[in-house]
GROMACS .gro file of C-alpha atoms in nm:
model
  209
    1UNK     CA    1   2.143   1.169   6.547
    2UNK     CA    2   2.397   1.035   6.773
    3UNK     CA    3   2.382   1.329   7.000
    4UNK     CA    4   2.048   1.283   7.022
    5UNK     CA    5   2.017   0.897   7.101
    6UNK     CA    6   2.270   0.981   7.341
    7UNK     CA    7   2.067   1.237   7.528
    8UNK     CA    8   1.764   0.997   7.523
    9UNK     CA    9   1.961   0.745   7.672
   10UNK     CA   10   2.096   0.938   7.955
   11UNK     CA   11   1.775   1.063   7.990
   12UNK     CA   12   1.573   0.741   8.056
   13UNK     CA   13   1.846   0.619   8.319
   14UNK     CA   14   1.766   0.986   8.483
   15UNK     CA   15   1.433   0.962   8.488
   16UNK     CA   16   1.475   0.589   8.622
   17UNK     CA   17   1.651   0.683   8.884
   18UNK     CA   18   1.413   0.989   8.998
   19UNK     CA   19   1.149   0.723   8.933
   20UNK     CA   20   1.253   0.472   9.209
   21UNK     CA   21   1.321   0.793   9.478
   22UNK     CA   22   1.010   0.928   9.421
   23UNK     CA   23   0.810   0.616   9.403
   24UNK     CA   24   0.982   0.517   9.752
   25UNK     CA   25   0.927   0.779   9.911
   26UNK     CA   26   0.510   0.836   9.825
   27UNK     CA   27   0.476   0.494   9.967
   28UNK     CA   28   0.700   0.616  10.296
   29UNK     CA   29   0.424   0.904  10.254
   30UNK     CA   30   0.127   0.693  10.265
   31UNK     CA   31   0.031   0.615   9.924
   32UNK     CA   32  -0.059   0.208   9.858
   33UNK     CA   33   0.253   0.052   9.668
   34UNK     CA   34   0.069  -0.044   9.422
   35UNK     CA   35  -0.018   0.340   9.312
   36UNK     CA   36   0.318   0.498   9.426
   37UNK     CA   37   0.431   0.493   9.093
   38UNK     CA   38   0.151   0.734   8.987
   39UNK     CA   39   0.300   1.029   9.188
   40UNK     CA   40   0.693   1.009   9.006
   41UNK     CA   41   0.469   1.011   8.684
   42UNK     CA   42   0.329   1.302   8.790
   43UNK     CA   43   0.634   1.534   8.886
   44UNK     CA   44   0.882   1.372   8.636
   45UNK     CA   45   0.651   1.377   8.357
   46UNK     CA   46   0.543   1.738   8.402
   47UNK     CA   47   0.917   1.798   8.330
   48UNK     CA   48   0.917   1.624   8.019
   49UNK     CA   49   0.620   1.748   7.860
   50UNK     CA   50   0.739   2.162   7.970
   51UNK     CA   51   1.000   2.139   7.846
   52UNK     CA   52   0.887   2.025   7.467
   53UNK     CA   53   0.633   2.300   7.520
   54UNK     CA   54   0.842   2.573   7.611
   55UNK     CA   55   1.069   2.464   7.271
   56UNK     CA   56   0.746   2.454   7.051
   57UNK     CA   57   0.656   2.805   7.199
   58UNK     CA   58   0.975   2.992   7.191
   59UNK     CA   59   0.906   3.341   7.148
   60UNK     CA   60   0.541   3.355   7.151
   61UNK     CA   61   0.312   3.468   7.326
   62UNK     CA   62   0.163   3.231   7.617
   63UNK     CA   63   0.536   3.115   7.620
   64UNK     CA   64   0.562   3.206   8.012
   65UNK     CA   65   0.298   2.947   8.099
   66UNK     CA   66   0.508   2.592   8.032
   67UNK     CA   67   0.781   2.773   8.187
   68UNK     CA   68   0.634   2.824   8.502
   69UNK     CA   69   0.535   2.448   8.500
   70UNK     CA   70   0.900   2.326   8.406
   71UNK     CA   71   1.005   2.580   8.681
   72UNK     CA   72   0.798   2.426   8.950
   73UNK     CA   73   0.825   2.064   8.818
   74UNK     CA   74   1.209   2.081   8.829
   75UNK     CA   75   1.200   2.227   9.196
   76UNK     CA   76   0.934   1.962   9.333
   77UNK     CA   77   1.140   1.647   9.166
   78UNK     CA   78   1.472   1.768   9.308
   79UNK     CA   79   1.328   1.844   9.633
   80UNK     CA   80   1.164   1.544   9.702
   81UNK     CA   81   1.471   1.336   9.540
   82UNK     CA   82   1.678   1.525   9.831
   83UNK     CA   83   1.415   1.472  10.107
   84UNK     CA   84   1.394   1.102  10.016
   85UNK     CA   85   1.823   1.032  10.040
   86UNK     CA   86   1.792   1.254  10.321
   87UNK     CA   87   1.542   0.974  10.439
   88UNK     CA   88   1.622   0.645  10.338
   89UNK     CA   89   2.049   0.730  10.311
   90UNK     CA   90   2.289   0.511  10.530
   91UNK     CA   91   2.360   0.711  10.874
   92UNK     CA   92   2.758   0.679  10.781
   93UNK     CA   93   2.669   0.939  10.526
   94UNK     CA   94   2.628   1.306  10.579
   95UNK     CA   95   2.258   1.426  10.478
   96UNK     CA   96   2.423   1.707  10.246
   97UNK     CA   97   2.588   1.455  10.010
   98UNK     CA   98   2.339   1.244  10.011
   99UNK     CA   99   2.100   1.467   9.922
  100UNK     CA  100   2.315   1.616   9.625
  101UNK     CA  101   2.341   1.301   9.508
  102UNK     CA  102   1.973   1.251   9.473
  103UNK     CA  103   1.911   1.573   9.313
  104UNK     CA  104   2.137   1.519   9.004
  105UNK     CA  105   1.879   1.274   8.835
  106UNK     CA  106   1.593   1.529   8.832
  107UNK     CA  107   1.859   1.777   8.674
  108UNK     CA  108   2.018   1.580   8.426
  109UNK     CA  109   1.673   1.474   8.335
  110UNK     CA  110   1.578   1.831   8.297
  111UNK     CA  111   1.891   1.914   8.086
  112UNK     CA  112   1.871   1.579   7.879
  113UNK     CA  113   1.525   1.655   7.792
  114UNK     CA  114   1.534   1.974   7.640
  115UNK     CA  115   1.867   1.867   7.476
  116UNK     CA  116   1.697   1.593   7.305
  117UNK     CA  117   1.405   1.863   7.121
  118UNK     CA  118   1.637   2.100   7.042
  119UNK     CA  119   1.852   1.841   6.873
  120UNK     CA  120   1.506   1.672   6.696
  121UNK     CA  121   1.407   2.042   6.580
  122UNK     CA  122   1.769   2.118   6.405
  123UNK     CA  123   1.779   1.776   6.226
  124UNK     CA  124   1.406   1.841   6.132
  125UNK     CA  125   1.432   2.167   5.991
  126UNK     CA  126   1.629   2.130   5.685
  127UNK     CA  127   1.887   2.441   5.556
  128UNK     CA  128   1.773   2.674   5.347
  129UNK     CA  129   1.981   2.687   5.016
  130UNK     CA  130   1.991   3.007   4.835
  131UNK     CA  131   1.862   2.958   4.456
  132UNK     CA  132   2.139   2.843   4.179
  133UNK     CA  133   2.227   3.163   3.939
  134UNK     CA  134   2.180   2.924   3.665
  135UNK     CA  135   1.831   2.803   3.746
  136UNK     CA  136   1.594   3.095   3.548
  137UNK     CA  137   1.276   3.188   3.767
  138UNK     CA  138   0.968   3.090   3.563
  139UNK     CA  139   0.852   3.423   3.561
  140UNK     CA  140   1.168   3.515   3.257
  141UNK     CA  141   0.989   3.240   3.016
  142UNK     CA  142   0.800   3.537   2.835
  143UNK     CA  143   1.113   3.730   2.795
  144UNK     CA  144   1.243   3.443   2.573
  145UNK     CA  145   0.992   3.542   2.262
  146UNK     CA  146   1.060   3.930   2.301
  147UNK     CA  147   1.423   3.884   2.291
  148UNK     CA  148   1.392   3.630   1.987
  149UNK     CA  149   1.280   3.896   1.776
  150UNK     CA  150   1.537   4.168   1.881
  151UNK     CA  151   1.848   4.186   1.734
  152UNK     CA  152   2.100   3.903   1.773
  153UNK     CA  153   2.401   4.190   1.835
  154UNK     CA  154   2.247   4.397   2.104
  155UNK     CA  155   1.975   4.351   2.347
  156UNK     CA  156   1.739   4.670   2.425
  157UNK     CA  157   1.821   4.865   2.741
  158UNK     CA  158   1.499   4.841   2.831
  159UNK     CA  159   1.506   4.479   2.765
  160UNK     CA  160   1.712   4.393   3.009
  161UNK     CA  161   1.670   4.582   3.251
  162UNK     CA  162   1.280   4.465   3.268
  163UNK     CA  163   1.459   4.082   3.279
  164UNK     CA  164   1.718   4.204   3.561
  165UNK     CA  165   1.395   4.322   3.776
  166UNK     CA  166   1.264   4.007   3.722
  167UNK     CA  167   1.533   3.859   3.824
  168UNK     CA  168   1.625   4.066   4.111
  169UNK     CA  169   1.279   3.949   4.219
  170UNK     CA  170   1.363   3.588   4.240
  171UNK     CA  171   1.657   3.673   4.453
  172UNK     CA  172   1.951   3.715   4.224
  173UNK     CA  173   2.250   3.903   4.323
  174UNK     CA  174   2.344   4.227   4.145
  175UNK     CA  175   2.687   4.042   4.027
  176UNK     CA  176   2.486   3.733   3.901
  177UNK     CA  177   2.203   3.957   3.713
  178UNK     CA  178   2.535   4.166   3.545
  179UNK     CA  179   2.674   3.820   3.439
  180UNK     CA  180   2.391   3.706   3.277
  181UNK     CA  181   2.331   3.983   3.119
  182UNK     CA  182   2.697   4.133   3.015
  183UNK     CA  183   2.692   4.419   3.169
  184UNK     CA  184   2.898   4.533   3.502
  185UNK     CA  185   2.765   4.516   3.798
  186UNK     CA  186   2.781   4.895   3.876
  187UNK     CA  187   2.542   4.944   3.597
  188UNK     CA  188   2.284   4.689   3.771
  189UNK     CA  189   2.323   4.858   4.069
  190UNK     CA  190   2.228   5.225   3.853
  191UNK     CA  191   1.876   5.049   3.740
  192UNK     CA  192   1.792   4.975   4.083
  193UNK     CA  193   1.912   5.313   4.263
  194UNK     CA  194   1.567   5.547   4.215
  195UNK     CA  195   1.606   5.852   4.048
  196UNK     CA  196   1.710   6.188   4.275
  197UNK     CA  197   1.402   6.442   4.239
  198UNK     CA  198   1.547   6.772   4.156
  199UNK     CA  199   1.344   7.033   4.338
  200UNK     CA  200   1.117   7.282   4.138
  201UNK     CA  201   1.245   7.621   4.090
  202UNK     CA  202   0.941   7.854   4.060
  203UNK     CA  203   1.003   8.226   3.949
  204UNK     CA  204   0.728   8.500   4.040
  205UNK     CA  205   0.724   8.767   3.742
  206UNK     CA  206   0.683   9.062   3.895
  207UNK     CA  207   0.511   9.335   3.692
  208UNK     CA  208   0.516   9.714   3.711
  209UNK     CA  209   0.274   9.890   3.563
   0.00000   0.00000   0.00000
């Protein structure tokens, strides 16, 4: 969470920034003042909202799309951040500089932005935790009255090993189903290996008359 209010923080002074270059320089374009701010809106904001898309679509299909407008949206802001230092910069400074300088809002804002949804995702998406050996599946409750009536001294064979499938089922380890049960885990590991099909010998009696 701190990573992440971080990022959002450096983002808004980045997009700021980009904000005031590219407002300046639509009005130096010909746009009223009073809608220059529209245009910034425009190329900044097509950044922001790409970049969330291209994290909501990772690996599907129709992926390539908000790539292709957080391509061109990223290469339209820092150009015209660069053509507007080159523009309004003091003449003591060279036009290279200043145009570096102007294109490391767009970028950070970029870089900021898709920081901040990959960050939002991870603390979203909670861990998986594997299930506790000691929590029974619900699908064993049955097994309780069959193995009430066997005898207290030994369990069937068959027994268990219909209550380790069961359990293998829920997602038990071989080592936890052999400790609940009492038996070693190689011998789990024996009721779950399928049985080797021998292959069928046929003999041809040959008769002679």
């Amino acid at each position: 969470m701190t990573a992440a209010t971080g990022t959002v923080l450096i983002g808004i002074g980045a997009f700021w920034l980009s904000f005031m270059a590219l407002a300046d320089l639509a009005a130096r374009s010909g746009i009223a003042p009073g809608q220059a701010w529209i245009w910034p809106l425009l190329v900044d904001g097509l950044i922001v909202v790409s970049t969330i898309a291209v994290v909501a679509l990772d690996g599907r299909r129709g992926a390539w799309y908000p790539w292709a407008l957080l391509i061109c949206g990223a290469l339209v802001s820092v150009a015209a951040n660069a053509l507007h230092a080159i523009v309004a910069a003091d003449a003591s400074v060279p036009a290279m500089l200043a145009a570096t300088v102007a294109a490391v809002p767009p970028l950070v804002l970029l870089a900021s932005t898709h920081l901040t949804v990959v960050l939002t995702r991870s603390t979203a998406a909670p861990l998986s935790t594997p299930q506790a050996p000691s929590e029974l599946p619900a699908a064993t409750e049955p097994l309780a009255a069959i193995e009430s009536e066997a005898a207290p001294d030994a369990e069937p064979v068959l027994g268990r090993r219909d209550r380790a499938a069961r359990l293998r089922e829920a997602g038990w380890s071989n080592k936890s189903i052999a400790d609940e049960l009492g038996v070693h885990a190689s011998t789990v590991g024996r009721w779950f290996t399928p049985p080797v099909e021998e292959p069928e010998i046929t003999t041809e009696m040959e008769t002679t008359s």
